[in-house]
Coordinates of N, CA and C in Angstrom, one line a residue:
X18 N 0.8 -1.2 0.0 CA 0.0 0.0 0.0 C 0.9 1.2 0.0
X19 N 0.3 2.4 -0.5 CA 1.1 3.6 -0.6 C 1.5 4.1 0.8
X20 N 0.7 3.9 1.8 CA 1.1 4.4 3.2 C 2.3 3.7 3.7
X21 N 2.7 2.6 3.1 CA 3.9 1.9 3.6 C 5.1 2.2 2.6
X22 N 4.8 2.9 1.6 CA 5.9 3.2 0.6 C 6.3 4.7 0.5
X23 N 5.4 5.6 1.0 CA 5.7 7.0 0.9 C 6.1 7.6 2.2
X24 N 6.7 8.7 2.2 CA 7.1 9.4 3.4 C 5.9 10.4 3.8
X25 N 5.1 9.9 4.7 CA 3.9 10.6 5.1 C 4.1 11.3 6.4
X26 N 4.0 12.6 6.4 CA 4.2 13.4 7.6 C 2.8 13.7 8.2
X27 N 2.4 12.9 9.2 CA 1.1 13.0 9.9 C 0.9 11.8 10.8
X28 N -0.2 11.9 11.5 CA -0.5 10.8 12.4 C -1.1 9.6 11.6
X29 N -0.2 8.8 11.0 CA -0.6 7.7 10.2 C 0.1 6.4 10.7
X30 N -0.6 5.4 10.9 CA 0.0 4.1 11.4 C -0.5 3.0 10.4
X31 N 0.5 2.2 10.0 CA 0.2 1.0 9.2 C 0.6 -0.2 10.0
X32 N -0.3 -1.1 10.2 CA -0.1 -2.3 11.0 C -0.2 -3.5 10.1
X33 N 0.8 -4.3 10.0 CA 0.8 -5.4 9.1 C 1.4 -6.6 9.9
X34 N 0.8 -7.7 9.9 CA 1.3 -8.9 10.5 C 2.6 -9.4 9.8
X35 N 3.5 -10.1 10.6 CA 4.7 -10.7 10.0 C 5.0 -11.9 10.8
X36 N 5.8 -12.8 10.2 CA 6.1 -14.0 10.9 C 7.5 -14.0 11.5
X37 N 8.5 -13.4 10.8 CA 9.9 -13.4 11.3 C 10.5 -12.0 11.3
X38 N 11.5 -11.8 12.1 CA 12.2 -10.5 12.1 C 12.8 -10.2 10.7
X39 N 13.3 -11.2 10.1 CA 13.9 -11.0 8.8 C 12.9 -10.5 7.8
X40 N 11.6 -11.0 7.8 CA 10.6 -10.5 7.0 C 10.2 -9.0 7.2
X41 N 10.1 -8.7 8.5 CA 9.8 -7.3 8.8 C 10.9 -6.3 8.5
X42 N 12.1 -6.7 8.6 CA 13.3 -5.9 8.3 C 13.4 -5.7 6.8
X43 N 13.1 -6.8 6.0 CA 13.1 -6.7 4.6 C 12.0 -5.7 4.1
X44 N 10.9 -5.8 4.7 CA 9.8 -4.9 4.3 C 10.1 -3.5 4.6
X45 N 10.6 -3.2 5.8 CA 10.9 -1.9 6.2 C 12.0 -1.3 5.4
X46 N 13.0 -2.0 5.0 CA 14.1 -1.5 4.2 C 13.8 -1.5 2.8
X47 N 12.7 -2.0 2.3 CA 12.4 -2.1 0.9 C 11.7 -0.9 0.4
X48 N 11.8 0.2 1.1 CA 11.3 1.5 0.6 C 12.5 2.5 0.3
X49 N 12.2 3.5 -0.4 CA 13.3 4.5 -0.8 C 13.6 5.5 0.3
X50 N 12.7 5.5 1.4 CA 12.9 6.5 2.4 C 13.5 5.8 3.7
X51 N 14.0 6.7 4.6 CA 14.5 6.1 5.8 C 14.7 7.2 6.9
X52 N 13.7 8.0 7.1 CA 13.8 9.0 8.1 C 13.7 8.5 9.5
X53 N 12.6 7.8 9.8 CA 12.4 7.3 11.2 C 11.7 6.0 11.2
X54 N 11.8 5.2 12.2 CA 11.1 3.9 12.4 C 10.8 3.7 13.8
X55 N 9.8 2.8 14.1 CA 9.5 2.5 15.5 C 9.6 0.9 15.6
X56 N 10.1 0.5 16.7 CA 10.1 -0.9 17.0 C 9.4 -1.1 18.3
X57 N 8.4 -2.0 18.3 CA 7.5 -2.2 19.5 C 7.7 -3.6 20.0
X58 N 8.4 -3.8 21.1 CA 8.6 -5.1 21.7 C 9.1 -4.9 23.2
X59 N 8.8 -5.9 23.9 CA 9.3 -6.0 25.3 C 10.6 -6.7 25.4
X60 N 11.0 -7.3 24.3 CA 12.3 -8.1 24.2 C 13.4 -7.1 23.8
X61 N 14.2 -6.7 24.7 CA 15.3 -5.7 24.5 C 16.3 -6.2 23.4
X62 N 16.6 -7.5 23.5 CA 17.5 -8.1 22.5 C 16.9 -7.9 21.1
X63 N 15.7 -8.2 20.9 CA 15.0 -8.1 19.6 C 15.0 -6.6 19.2
X64 N 14.8 -5.7 20.1 CA 14.8 -4.3 19.7 C 16.2 -3.9 19.2
X65 N 17.2 -4.3 19.9 CA 18.6 -4.0 19.4 C 18.9 -4.6 18.1
X66 N 18.5 -5.9 17.9 CA 18.8 -6.6 16.6 C 18.1 -5.9 15.5
X67 N 16.8 -5.6 15.6 CA 16.1 -5.0 14.5 C 16.5 -3.6 14.3
X68 N 16.7 -2.8 15.3 CA 17.0 -1.4 15.2 C 18.4 -1.2 14.4
X69 N 19.4 -2.1 14.7 CA 20.7 -2.0 14.1 C 20.5 -2.3 12.6
X70 N 19.6 -3.1 12.2 CA 19.5 -3.5 10.8 C 18.5 -2.6 10.0
X71 N 17.7 -1.8 10.6 CA 16.8 -0.9 9.9 C 17.6 0.3 9.3
X72 N 17.3 0.5 8.0 CA 17.9 1.6 7.3 C 17.2 2.9 7.5
X73 N 17.3 3.4 8.8 CA 16.6 4.5 9.2 C 17.5 5.4 10.1
X74 N 17.4 6.7 10.0 CA 18.2 7.6 10.7 C 17.9 7.7 12.2
X75 N 16.6 7.3 12.5 CA 16.2 7.4 13.9 C 15.2 6.2 14.2
X76 N 15.4 5.5 15.3 CA 14.5 4.4 15.6 C 14.0 4.7 17.1
X77 N 12.7 4.8 17.2 CA 12.1 4.9 18.5 C 11.7 3.5 18.9
X78 N 11.7 3.3 20.2 CA 11.3 2.0 20.8 C 10.2 2.2 21.7
X79 N 9.1 1.5 21.4 CA 7.8 1.6 22.2 C 7.4 3.0 22.5
X80 N 7.6 3.9 21.6 CA 7.2 5.3 21.6 C 7.3 5.9 20.2
X81 N 6.9 7.2 20.1 CA 7.0 7.9 18.9 C 7.2 9.3 19.1
X82 N 8.0 10.0 18.4 CA 8.1 11.4 18.4 C 8.7 12.0 19.7
X83 N 9.5 11.2 20.4 CA 10.2 11.7 21.5 C 11.6 12.0 21.0
X84 N 12.1 13.2 21.1 CA 13.4 13.6 20.6 C 14.1 14.5 21.5
X85 N 15.4 14.1 21.8 CA 16.3 15.0 22.6 C 17.0 15.8 21.6
X86 N 16.9 17.1 21.7 CA 17.6 18.0 20.8 C 19.1 18.0 20.8
X87 N 19.7 17.3 21.8 CA 21.1 17.2 21.9 C 21.6 16.0 21.1
X88 N 20.7 15.2 20.5 CA 21.1 14.0 19.7 C 21.0 14.3 18.2
X89 N 21.8 13.7 17.4 CA 21.8 14.0 16.0 C 20.4 13.5 15.4
X90 N 19.9 14.3 14.4 CA 18.7 13.9 13.7 C 18.9 14.0 12.2
X91 N 18.4 13.0 11.5 CA 18.5 13.0 10.0 C 18.2 11.6 9.5
X92 N 17.8 11.6 8.2 CA 17.4 10.3 7.6 C 18.5 9.7 6.8
X93 N 18.1 8.5 6.2 CA 18.9 7.8 5.3 C 18.2 7.7 4.0
X94 N 18.9 7.2 3.0 CA 18.4 7.1 1.6 C 17.8 8.4 1.2
X95 N 16.6 8.4 0.7 CA 15.9 9.6 0.1 C 15.4 10.5 1.2
X96 N 15.7 10.3 2.4 CA 15.1 11.1 3.5 C 16.1 12.0 4.1
X97 N 17.0 12.5 3.4 CA 17.9 13.5 3.9 C 19.4 13.3 3.6
X98 N 20.1 14.4 3.9 CA 21.6 14.3 3.7 C 22.2 14.8 5.0
X99 N 22.9 13.9 5.6 CA 23.6 14.3 6.8 C 22.7 14.3 8.1
X100 N 23.3 14.9 9.1 CA 22.6 15.0 10.4 C 22.6 16.4 10.9
X101 N 21.6 16.8 11.7 CA 21.5 18.1 12.3 C 21.3 17.8 13.8
X102 N 21.5 18.8 14.6 CA 21.3 18.7 16.1 C 22.6 19.0 16.8
X103 N 22.7 19.9 17.7 CA 23.8 20.3 18.4 C 25.1 20.4 17.6
X104 N 26.1 19.7 17.9 CA 27.4 19.8 17.2 C 27.3 19.4 15.7
X105 N 26.3 18.5 15.4 CA 26.1 18.1 14.0 C 25.5 19.2 13.1
X106 N 24.9 20.2 13.7 CA 24.3 21.3 13.0 C 25.4 22.2 12.4
X107 N 26.5 22.3 13.0 CA 27.6 23.2 12.5 C 27.9 22.8 11.1
X108 N 28.2 21.6 10.8 CA 28.5 21.2 9.5 C 27.3 21.1 8.5
X109 N 26.2 20.8 9.1 CA 25.0 20.7 8.2 C 24.5 22.1 7.7
X110 N 24.6 23.1 8.6 CA 24.1 24.4 8.2 C 25.2 25.5 7.8
X111 N 26.4 25.1 7.7 CA 27.5 26.0 7.3 C 28.3 25.5 6.2
X112 N 28.9 26.5 5.5 CA 29.9 26.1 4.5 C 31.2 26.7 4.9
X113 N 32.2 25.9 4.9 CA 33.6 26.4 5.2 C 34.2 27.1 4.0
X114 N 34.8 28.3 4.3 CA 35.5 29.0 3.3 C 36.9 29.3 3.8
X115 N 37.9 29.1 3.0 CA 39.2 29.4 3.3 C 39.6 30.7 2.5
X116 N 40.1 31.7 3.3 CA 40.6 32.9 2.6 C 42.1 33.1 3.1
X117 N 43.0 33.2 2.1 CA 44.4 33.3 2.4 C 44.8 34.8 1.9
X118 N 45.5 35.5 2.8 CA 45.9 36.8 2.6 C 47.4 36.8 2.8
X119 N 48.1 37.4 1.8 CA 49.6 37.5 2.0 C 50.0 39.0 2.2

């Protein structure tokens, strides 16, 4: 469905049953976007395994839209270039110029 293939900015949830972690990771990574993902599980080991393999710049666990402004923010694939947030914003929002004077 398009709600699982497009980058929709809004309160939209797609719920689809799956049988294995491998299947859900393949589905999640099978899109051209990778801004954010959520993993819902009480199994911390599963959360870490899945989150590491997701091609997403941000992974929330058992929550959504909680963001610490001191942490880097940005997507992967067609969802952005680089990271922003605290020290990461310097490079993201500036251009370095070298001027030499003799």
